[in-house]
PDB file of C-alpha atoms and ligand atoms in Angstrom:
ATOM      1  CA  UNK O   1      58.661 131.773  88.819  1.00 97.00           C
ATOM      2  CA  UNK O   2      56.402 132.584  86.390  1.00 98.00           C
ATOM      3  CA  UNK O   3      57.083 135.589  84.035  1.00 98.00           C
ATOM      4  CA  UNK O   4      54.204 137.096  81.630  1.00 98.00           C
ATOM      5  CA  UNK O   5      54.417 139.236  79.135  1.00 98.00           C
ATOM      6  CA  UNK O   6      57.838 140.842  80.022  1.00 98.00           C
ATOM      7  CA  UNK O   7      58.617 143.413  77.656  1.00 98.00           C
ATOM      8  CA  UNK O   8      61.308 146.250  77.833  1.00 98.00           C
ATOM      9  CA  UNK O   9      62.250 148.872  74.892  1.00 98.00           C
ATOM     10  CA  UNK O  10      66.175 150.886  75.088  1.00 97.00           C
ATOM     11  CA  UNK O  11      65.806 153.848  73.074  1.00 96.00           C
ATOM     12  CA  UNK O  12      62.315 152.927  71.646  1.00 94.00           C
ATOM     13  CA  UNK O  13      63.793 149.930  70.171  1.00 96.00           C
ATOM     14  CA  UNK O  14      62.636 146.847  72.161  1.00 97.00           C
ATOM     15  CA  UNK O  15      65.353 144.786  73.903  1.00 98.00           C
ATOM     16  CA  UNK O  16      62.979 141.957  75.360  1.00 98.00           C
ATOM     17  CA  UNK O  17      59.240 142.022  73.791  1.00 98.00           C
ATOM     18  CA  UNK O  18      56.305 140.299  74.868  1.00 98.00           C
ATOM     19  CA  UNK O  19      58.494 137.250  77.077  1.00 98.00           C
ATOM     20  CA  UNK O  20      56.526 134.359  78.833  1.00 98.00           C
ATOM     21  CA  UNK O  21      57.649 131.588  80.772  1.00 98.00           C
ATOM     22  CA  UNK O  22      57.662 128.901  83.550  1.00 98.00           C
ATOM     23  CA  UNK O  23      60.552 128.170  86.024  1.00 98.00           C
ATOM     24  CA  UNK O  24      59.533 124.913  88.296  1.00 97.00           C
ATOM     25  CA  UNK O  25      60.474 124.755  91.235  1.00 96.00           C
ATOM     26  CA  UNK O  26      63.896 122.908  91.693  1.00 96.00           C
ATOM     27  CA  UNK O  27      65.007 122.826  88.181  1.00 97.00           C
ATOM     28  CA  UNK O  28      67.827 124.148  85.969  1.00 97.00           C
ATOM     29  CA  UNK O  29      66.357 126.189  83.329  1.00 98.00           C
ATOM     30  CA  UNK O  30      68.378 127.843  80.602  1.00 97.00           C
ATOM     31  CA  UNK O  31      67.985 130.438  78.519  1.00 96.00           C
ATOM     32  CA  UNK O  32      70.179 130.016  75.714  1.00 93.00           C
ATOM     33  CA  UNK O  33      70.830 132.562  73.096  1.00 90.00           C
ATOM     34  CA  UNK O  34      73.318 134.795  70.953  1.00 89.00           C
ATOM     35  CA  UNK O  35      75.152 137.929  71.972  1.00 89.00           C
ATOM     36  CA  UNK O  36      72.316 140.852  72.145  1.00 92.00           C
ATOM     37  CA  UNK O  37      69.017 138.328  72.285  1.00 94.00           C
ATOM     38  CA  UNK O  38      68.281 140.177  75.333  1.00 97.00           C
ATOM     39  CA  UNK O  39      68.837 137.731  78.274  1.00 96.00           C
ATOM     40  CA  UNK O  40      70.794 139.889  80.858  1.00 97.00           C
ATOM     41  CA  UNK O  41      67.819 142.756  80.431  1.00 98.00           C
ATOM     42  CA  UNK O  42      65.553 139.328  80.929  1.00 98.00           C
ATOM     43  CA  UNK O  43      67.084 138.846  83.969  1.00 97.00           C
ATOM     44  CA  UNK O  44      67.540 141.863  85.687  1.00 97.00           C
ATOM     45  CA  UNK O  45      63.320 142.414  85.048  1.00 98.00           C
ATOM     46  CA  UNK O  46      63.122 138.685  86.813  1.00 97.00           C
ATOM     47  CA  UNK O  47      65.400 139.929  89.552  1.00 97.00           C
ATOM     48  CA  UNK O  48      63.476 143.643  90.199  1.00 97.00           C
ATOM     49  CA  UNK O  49      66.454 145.160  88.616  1.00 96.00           C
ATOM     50  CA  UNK O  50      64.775 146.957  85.751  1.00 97.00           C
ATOM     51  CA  UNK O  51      61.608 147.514  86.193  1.00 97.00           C
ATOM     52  CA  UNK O  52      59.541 146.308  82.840  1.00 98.00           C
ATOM     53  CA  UNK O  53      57.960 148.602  80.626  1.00 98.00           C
ATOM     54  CA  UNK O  54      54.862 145.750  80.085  1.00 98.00           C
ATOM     55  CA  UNK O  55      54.407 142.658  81.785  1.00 98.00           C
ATOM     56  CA  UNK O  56      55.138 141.222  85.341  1.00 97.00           C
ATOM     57  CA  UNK O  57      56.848 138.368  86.890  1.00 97.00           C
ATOM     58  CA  UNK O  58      55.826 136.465  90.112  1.00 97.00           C
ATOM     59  CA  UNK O  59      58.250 134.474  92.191  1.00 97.00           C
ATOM     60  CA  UNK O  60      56.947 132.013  94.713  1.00 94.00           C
ATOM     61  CA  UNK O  61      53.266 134.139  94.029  1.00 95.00           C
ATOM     62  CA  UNK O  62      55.511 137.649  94.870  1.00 97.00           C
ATOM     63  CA  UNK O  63      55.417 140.553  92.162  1.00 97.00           C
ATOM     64  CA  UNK O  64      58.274 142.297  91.317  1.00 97.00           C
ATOM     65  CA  UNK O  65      56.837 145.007  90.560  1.00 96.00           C
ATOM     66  CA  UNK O  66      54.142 145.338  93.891  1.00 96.00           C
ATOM     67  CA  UNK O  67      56.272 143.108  96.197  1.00 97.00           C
ATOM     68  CA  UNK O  68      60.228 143.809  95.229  1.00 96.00           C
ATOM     69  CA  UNK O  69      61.414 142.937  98.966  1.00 95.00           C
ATOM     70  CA  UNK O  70      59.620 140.028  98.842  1.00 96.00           C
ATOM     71  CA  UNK O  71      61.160 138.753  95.711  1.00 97.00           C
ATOM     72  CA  UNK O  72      64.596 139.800  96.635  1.00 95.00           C
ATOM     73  CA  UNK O  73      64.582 137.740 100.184  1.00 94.00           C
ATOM     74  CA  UNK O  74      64.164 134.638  97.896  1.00 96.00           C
ATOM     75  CA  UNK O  75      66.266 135.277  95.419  1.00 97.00           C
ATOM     76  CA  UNK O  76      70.455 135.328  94.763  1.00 97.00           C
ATOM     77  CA  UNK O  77      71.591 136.797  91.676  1.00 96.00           C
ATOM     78  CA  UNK O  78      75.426 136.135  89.979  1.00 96.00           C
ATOM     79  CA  UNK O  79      75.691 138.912  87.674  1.00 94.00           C
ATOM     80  CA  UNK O  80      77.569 138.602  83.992  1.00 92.00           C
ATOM     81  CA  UNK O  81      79.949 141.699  85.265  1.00 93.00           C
ATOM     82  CA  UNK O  82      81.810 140.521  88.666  1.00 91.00           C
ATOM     83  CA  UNK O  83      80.408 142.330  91.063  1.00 93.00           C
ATOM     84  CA  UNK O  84      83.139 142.178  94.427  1.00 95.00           C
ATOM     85  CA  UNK O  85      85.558 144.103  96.090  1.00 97.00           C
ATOM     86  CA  UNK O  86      89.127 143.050  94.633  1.00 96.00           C
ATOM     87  CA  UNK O  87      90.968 143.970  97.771  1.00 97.00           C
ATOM     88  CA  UNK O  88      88.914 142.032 100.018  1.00 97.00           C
ATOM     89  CA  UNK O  89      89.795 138.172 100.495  1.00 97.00           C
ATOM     90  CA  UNK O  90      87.082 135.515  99.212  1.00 97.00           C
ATOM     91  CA  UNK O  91      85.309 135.429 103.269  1.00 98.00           C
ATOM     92  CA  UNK O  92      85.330 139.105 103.576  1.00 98.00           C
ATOM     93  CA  UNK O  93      83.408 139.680 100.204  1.00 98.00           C
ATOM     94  CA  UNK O  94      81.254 136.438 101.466  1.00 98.00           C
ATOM     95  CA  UNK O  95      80.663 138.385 105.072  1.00 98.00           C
ATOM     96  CA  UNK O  96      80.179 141.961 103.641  1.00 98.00           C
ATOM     97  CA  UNK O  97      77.323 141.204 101.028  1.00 97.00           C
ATOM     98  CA  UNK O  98      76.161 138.584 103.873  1.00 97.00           C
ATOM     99  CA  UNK O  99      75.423 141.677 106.448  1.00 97.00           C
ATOM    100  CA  UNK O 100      74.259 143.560 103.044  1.00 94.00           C
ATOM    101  CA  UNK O 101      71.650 141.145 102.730  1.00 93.00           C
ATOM    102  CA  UNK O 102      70.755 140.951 106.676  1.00 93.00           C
ATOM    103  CA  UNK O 103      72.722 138.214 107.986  1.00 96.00           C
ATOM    104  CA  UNK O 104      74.032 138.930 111.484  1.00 97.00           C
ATOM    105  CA  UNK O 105      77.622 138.966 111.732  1.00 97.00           C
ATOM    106  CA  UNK O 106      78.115 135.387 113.689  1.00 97.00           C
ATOM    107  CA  UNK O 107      75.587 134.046 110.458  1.00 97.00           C
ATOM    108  CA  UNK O 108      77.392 136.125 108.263  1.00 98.00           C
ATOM    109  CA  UNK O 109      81.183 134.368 108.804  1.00 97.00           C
ATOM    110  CA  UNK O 110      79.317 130.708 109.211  1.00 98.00           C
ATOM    111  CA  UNK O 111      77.418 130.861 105.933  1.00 97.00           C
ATOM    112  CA  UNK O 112      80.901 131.857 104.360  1.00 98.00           C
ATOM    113  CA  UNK O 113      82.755 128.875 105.349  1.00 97.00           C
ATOM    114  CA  UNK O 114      79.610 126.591 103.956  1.00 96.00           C
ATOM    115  CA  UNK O 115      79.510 128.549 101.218  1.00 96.00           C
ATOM    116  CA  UNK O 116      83.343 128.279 100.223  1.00 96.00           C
ATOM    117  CA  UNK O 117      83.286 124.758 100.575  1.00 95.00           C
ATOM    118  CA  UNK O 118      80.506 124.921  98.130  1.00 93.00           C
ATOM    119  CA  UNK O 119      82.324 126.694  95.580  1.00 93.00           C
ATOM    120  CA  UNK O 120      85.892 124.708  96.222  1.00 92.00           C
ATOM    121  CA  UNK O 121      87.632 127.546  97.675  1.00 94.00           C
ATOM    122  CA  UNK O 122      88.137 126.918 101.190  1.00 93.00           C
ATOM    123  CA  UNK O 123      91.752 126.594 100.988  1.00 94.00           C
ATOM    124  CA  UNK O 124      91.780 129.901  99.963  1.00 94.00           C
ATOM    125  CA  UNK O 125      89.493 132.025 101.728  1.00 95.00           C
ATOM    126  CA  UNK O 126      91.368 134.400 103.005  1.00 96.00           C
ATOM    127  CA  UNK O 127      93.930 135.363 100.120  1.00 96.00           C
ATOM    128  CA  UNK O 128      92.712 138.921  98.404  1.00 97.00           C
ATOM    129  CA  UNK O 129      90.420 137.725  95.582  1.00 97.00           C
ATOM    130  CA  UNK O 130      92.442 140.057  93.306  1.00 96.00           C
ATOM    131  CA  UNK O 131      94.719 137.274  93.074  1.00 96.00           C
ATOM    132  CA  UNK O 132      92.232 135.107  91.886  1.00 95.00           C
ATOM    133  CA  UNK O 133      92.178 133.353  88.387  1.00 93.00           C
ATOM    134  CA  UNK O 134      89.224 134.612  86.885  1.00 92.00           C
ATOM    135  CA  UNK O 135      87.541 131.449  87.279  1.00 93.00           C
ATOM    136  CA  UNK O 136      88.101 131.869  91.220  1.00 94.00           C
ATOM    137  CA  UNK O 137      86.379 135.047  91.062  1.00 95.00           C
ATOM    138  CA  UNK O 138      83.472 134.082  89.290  1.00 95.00           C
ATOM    139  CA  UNK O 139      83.128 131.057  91.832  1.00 95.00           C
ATOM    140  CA  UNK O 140      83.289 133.889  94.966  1.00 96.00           C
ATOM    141  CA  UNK O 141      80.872 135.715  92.975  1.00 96.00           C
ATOM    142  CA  UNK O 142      78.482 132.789  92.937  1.00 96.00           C
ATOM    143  CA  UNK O 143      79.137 131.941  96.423  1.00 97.00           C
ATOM    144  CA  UNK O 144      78.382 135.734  97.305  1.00 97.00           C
ATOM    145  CA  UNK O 145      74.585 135.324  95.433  1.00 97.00           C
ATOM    146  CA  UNK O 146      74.229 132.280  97.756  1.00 97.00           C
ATOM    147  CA  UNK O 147      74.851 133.714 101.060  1.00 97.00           C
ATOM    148  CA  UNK O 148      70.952 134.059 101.667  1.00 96.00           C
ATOM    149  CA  UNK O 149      69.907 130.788 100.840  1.00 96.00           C
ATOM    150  CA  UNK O 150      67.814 131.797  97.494  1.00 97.00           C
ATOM    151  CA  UNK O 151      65.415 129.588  96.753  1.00 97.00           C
ATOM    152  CA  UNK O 152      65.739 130.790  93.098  1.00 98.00           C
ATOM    153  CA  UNK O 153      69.438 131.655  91.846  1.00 98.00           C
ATOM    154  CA  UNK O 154      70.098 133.790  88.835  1.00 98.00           C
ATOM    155  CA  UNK O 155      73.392 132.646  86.984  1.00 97.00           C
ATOM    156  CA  UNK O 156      74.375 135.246  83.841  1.00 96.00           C
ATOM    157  CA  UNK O 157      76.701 133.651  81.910  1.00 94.00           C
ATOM    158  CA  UNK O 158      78.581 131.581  84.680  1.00 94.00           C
ATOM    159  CA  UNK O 159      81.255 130.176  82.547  1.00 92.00           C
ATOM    160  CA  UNK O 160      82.331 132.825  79.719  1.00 90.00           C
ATOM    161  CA  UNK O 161      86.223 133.204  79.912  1.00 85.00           C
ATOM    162  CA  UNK O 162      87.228 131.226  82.454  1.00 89.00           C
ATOM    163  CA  UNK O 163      89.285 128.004  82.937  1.00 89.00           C
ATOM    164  CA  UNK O 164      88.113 124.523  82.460  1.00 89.00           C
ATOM    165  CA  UNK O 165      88.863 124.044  86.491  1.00 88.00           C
ATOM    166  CA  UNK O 166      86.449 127.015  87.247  1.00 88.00           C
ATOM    167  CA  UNK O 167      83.940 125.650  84.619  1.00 90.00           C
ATOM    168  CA  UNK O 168      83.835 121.808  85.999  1.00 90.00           C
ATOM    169  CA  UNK O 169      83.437 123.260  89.479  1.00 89.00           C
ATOM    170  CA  UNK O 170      80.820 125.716  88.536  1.00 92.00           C
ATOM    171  CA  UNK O 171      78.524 122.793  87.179  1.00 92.00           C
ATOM    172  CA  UNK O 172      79.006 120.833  90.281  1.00 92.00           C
ATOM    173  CA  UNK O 173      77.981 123.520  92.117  1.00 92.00           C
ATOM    174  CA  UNK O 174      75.185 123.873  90.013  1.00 94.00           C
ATOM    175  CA  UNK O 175      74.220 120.446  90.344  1.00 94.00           C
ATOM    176  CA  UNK O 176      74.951 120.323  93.826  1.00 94.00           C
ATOM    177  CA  UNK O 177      72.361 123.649  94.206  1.00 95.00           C
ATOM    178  CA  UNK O 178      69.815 121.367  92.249  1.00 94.00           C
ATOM    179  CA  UNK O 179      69.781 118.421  94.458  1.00 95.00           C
ATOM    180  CA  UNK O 180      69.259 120.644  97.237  1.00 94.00           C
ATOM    181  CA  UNK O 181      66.703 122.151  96.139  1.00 95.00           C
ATOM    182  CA  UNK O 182      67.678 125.270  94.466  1.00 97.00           C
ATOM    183  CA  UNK O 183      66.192 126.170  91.574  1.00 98.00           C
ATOM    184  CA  UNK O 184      68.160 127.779  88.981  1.00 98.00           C
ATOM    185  CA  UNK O 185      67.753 130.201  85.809  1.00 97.00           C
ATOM    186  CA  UNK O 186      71.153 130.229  83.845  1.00 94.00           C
ATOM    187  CA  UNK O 187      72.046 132.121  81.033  1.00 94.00           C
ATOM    188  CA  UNK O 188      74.736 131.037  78.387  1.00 90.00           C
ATOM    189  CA  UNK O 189      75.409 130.289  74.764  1.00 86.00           C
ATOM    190  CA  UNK O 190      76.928 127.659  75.033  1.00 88.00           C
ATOM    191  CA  UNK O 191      74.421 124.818  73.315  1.00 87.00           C
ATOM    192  CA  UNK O 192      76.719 121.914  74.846  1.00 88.00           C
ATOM    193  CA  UNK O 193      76.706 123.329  78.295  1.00 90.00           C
ATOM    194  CA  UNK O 194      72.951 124.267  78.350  1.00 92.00           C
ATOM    195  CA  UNK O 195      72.159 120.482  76.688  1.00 93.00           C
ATOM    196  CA  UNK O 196      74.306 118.646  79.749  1.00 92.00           C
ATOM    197  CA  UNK O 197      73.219 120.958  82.595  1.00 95.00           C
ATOM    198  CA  UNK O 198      69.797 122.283  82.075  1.00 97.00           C
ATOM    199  CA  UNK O 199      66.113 120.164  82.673  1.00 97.00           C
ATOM    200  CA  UNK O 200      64.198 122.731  80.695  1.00 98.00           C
ATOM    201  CA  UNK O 201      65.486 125.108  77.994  1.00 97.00           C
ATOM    202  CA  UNK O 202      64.048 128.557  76.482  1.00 97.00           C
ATOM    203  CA  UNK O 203      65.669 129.545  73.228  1.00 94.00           C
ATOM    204  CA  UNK O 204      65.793 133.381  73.153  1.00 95.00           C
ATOM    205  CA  UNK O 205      66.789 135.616  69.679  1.00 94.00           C
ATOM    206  CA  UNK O 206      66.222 139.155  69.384  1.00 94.00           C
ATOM    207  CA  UNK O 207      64.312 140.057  72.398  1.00 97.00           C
ATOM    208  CA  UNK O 208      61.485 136.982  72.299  1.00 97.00           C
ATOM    209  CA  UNK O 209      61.477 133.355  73.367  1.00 96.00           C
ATOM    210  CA  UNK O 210      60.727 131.312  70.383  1.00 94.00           C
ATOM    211  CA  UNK O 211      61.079 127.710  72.156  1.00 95.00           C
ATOM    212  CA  UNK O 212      60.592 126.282  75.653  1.00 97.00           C
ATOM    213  CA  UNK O 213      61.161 122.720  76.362  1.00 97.00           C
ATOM    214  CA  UNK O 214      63.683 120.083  77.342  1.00 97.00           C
ATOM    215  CA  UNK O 215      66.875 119.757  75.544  1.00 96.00           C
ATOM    216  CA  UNK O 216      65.173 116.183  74.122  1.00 95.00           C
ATOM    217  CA  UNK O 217      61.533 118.055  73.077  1.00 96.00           C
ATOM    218  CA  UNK O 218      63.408 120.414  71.179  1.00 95.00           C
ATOM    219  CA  UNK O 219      65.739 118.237  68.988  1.00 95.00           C
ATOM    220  CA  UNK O 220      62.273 116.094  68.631  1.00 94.00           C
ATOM    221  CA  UNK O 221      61.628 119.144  66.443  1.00 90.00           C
ATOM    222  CA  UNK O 222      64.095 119.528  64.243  1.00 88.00           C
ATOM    223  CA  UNK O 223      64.781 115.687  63.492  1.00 89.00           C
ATOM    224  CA  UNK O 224      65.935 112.133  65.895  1.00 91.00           C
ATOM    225  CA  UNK O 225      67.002 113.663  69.660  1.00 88.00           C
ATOM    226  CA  UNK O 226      70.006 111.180  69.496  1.00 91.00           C
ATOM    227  CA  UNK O 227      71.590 112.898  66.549  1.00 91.00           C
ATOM    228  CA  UNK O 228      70.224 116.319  66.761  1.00 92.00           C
ATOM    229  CA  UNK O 229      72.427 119.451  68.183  1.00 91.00           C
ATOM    230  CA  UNK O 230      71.196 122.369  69.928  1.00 91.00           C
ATOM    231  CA  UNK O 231      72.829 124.272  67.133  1.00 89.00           C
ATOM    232  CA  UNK O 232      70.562 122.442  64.888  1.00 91.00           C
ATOM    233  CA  UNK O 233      67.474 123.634  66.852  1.00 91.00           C
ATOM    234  CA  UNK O 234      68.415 127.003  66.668  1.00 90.00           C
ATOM    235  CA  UNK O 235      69.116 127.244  63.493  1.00 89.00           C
ATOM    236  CA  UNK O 236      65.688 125.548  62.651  1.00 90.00           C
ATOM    237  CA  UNK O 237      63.717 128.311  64.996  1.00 89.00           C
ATOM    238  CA  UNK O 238      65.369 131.457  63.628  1.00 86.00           C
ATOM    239  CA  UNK O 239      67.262 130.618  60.093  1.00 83.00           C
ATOM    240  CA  UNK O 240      70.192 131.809  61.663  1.00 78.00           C
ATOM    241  CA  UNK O 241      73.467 130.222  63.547  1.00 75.00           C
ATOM    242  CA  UNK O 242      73.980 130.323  67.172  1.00 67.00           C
ATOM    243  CA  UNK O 243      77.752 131.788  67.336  1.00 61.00           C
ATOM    244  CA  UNK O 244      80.222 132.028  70.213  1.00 48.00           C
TER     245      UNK O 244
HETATM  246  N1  ATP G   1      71.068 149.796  79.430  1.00 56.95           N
HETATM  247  C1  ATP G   1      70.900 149.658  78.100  1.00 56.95           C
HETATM  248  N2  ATP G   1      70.758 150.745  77.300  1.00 56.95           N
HETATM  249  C2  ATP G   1      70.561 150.602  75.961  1.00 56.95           C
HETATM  250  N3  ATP G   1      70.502 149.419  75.319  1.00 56.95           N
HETATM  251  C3  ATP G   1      70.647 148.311  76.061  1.00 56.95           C
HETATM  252  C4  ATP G   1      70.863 148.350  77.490  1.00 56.95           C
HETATM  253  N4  ATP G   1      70.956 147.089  77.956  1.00 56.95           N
HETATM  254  C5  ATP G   1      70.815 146.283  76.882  1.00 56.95           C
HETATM  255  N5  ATP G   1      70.635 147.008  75.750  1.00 56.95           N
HETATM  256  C6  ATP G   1      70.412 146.449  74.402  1.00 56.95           C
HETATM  257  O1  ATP G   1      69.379 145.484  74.505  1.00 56.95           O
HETATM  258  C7  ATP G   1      69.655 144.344  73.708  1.00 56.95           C
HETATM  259  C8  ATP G   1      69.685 143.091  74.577  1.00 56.95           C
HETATM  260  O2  ATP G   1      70.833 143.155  75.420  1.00 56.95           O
HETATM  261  P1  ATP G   1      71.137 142.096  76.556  1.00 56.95           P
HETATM  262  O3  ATP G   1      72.339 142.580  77.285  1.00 56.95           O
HETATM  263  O4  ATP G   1      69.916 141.840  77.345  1.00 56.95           O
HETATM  264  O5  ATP G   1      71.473 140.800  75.692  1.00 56.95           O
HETATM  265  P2  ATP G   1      72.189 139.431  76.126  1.00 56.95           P
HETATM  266  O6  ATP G   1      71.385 138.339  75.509  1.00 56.95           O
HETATM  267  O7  ATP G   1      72.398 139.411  77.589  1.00 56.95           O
HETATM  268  O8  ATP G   1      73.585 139.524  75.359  1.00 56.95           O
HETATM  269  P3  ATP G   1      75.045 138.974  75.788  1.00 56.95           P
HETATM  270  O9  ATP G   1      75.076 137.528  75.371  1.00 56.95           O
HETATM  271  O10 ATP G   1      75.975 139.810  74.955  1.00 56.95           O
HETATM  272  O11 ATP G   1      75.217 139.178  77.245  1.00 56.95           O
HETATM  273  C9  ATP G   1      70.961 144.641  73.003  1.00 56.95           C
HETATM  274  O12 ATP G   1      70.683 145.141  71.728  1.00 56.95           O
HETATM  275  C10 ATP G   1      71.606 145.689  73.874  1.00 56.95           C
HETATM  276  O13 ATP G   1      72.471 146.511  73.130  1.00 56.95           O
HETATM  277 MG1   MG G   2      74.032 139.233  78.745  1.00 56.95          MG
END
């Protein structure tokens, strides 16, 4: 995926301004930043939700803007909001947005099973996913973003609010994903969760990237990588602290 120049202004103020960057194929890259530094609107331009007011982004050599369809067949995207229907169980949500994204219905219900094994909830499939833990339905939402076997999967903020069950099993899924051959974009700020889980890093603050590079090349420029904190980095890059 590359994005280039991706800029988008709310209320003539701009949200994301002038973003550039490079997702390789089959790697975890994060973008890591604080409350408001514009990553969701990031996303949703990467993801031919919002269309951008400059720029363009090209996944596997498809526009969003000229060749949305294209993009979308190769893409899954886990928004930050749950997105599911509460009174469905966890294979019913799976096998609706399945057929939503063109599965036919035998594919559908066998891509559902896979994909609840994936996301540890088999033993629970078919219990109404308003019952859920939070965690559980943030793992059903991820499972639902992976129903058509995206080559690129968007995670927003996978891991805000929910139990430390949910959490381990959402970074073995991630890793899993990886080692498959997914590549991933995930959004957090969490600096310790982006440091163990991510190859390649972009630090985002107030609607720009101001860093790309792997958790290592960044400490490298703020002091030793051993003893240097994500934190520290951002801090360094903006003068500011990186706050939960
Ligand atoms: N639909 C919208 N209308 C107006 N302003 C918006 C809209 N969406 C986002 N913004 C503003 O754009 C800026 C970036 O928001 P965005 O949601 O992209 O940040 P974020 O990095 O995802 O933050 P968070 O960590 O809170 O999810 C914020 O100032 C936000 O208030
Ligand atoms: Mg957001």
């Amino acid at each position: 995926m590359e994005a280039e120049g991706l800029t988008k202004y709310f209320d003539g103020v701009a949200a994301v301004e002038d973003v550039s960057f490079v997702i390789r194929r089959k790697e975890i890259f994060g973008l890591l930043g604080p409350n408001g530094a514009g990553k969701t609107t990031t996303i949703r331009m990467l993801s031919t939700v919002l269309a951008p007011d400059a720029g363009d982004v090209c996944v596997g050599g498809h526009s969003v803007i000229r060749e949305g369809d294209e993009v979308r067949k190769r893409i899954g995207i886990c928004p930050q909001e749950l997105a599911l229907y509460p009174e469905l169980s966890a294979v019913d949500n799976l096998v609706f947005f399945g057929r939503m994204a063109g599965l036919s219905g035998h594919e559908a219900k066998a891509r559902a099973r896979a994909v609840l094994v994936g996301v540890g909830l088999e033993a629970r499939g078919s219990e109404v996913v308003k019952k859920y833990s939070g965690g559980m339905q943030r793992r059903v939402n991820i499972g639902i973003a992976l129903m058509n076997r995206p080559e690129l999967l968007f995670l927003d903020e996978p891991t805000v609010g929910i139990d430390p069950q949910s959490r381990n099993h959402i970074f073995e899924t991630v890793l899993a994903l990886r080692a498959e051959g997914t590549t991933v974009l995930y959004t957090t700020h969490y600096m310790e969760e982006a440091d163990r889980l991510c190859d390649r890093i972009g630090v985002m603050d107030r609607g720009r990237i101001v860093a790309v590079g792997t958790p290592a090349e960044l400490k490298r420029q703020v002091g030793d990588p051993d003893r240097t904190t994500l934190e520290e980095v951002f801090l360094h890059l903006t003068g500011r602290s990186l706050r939960d």
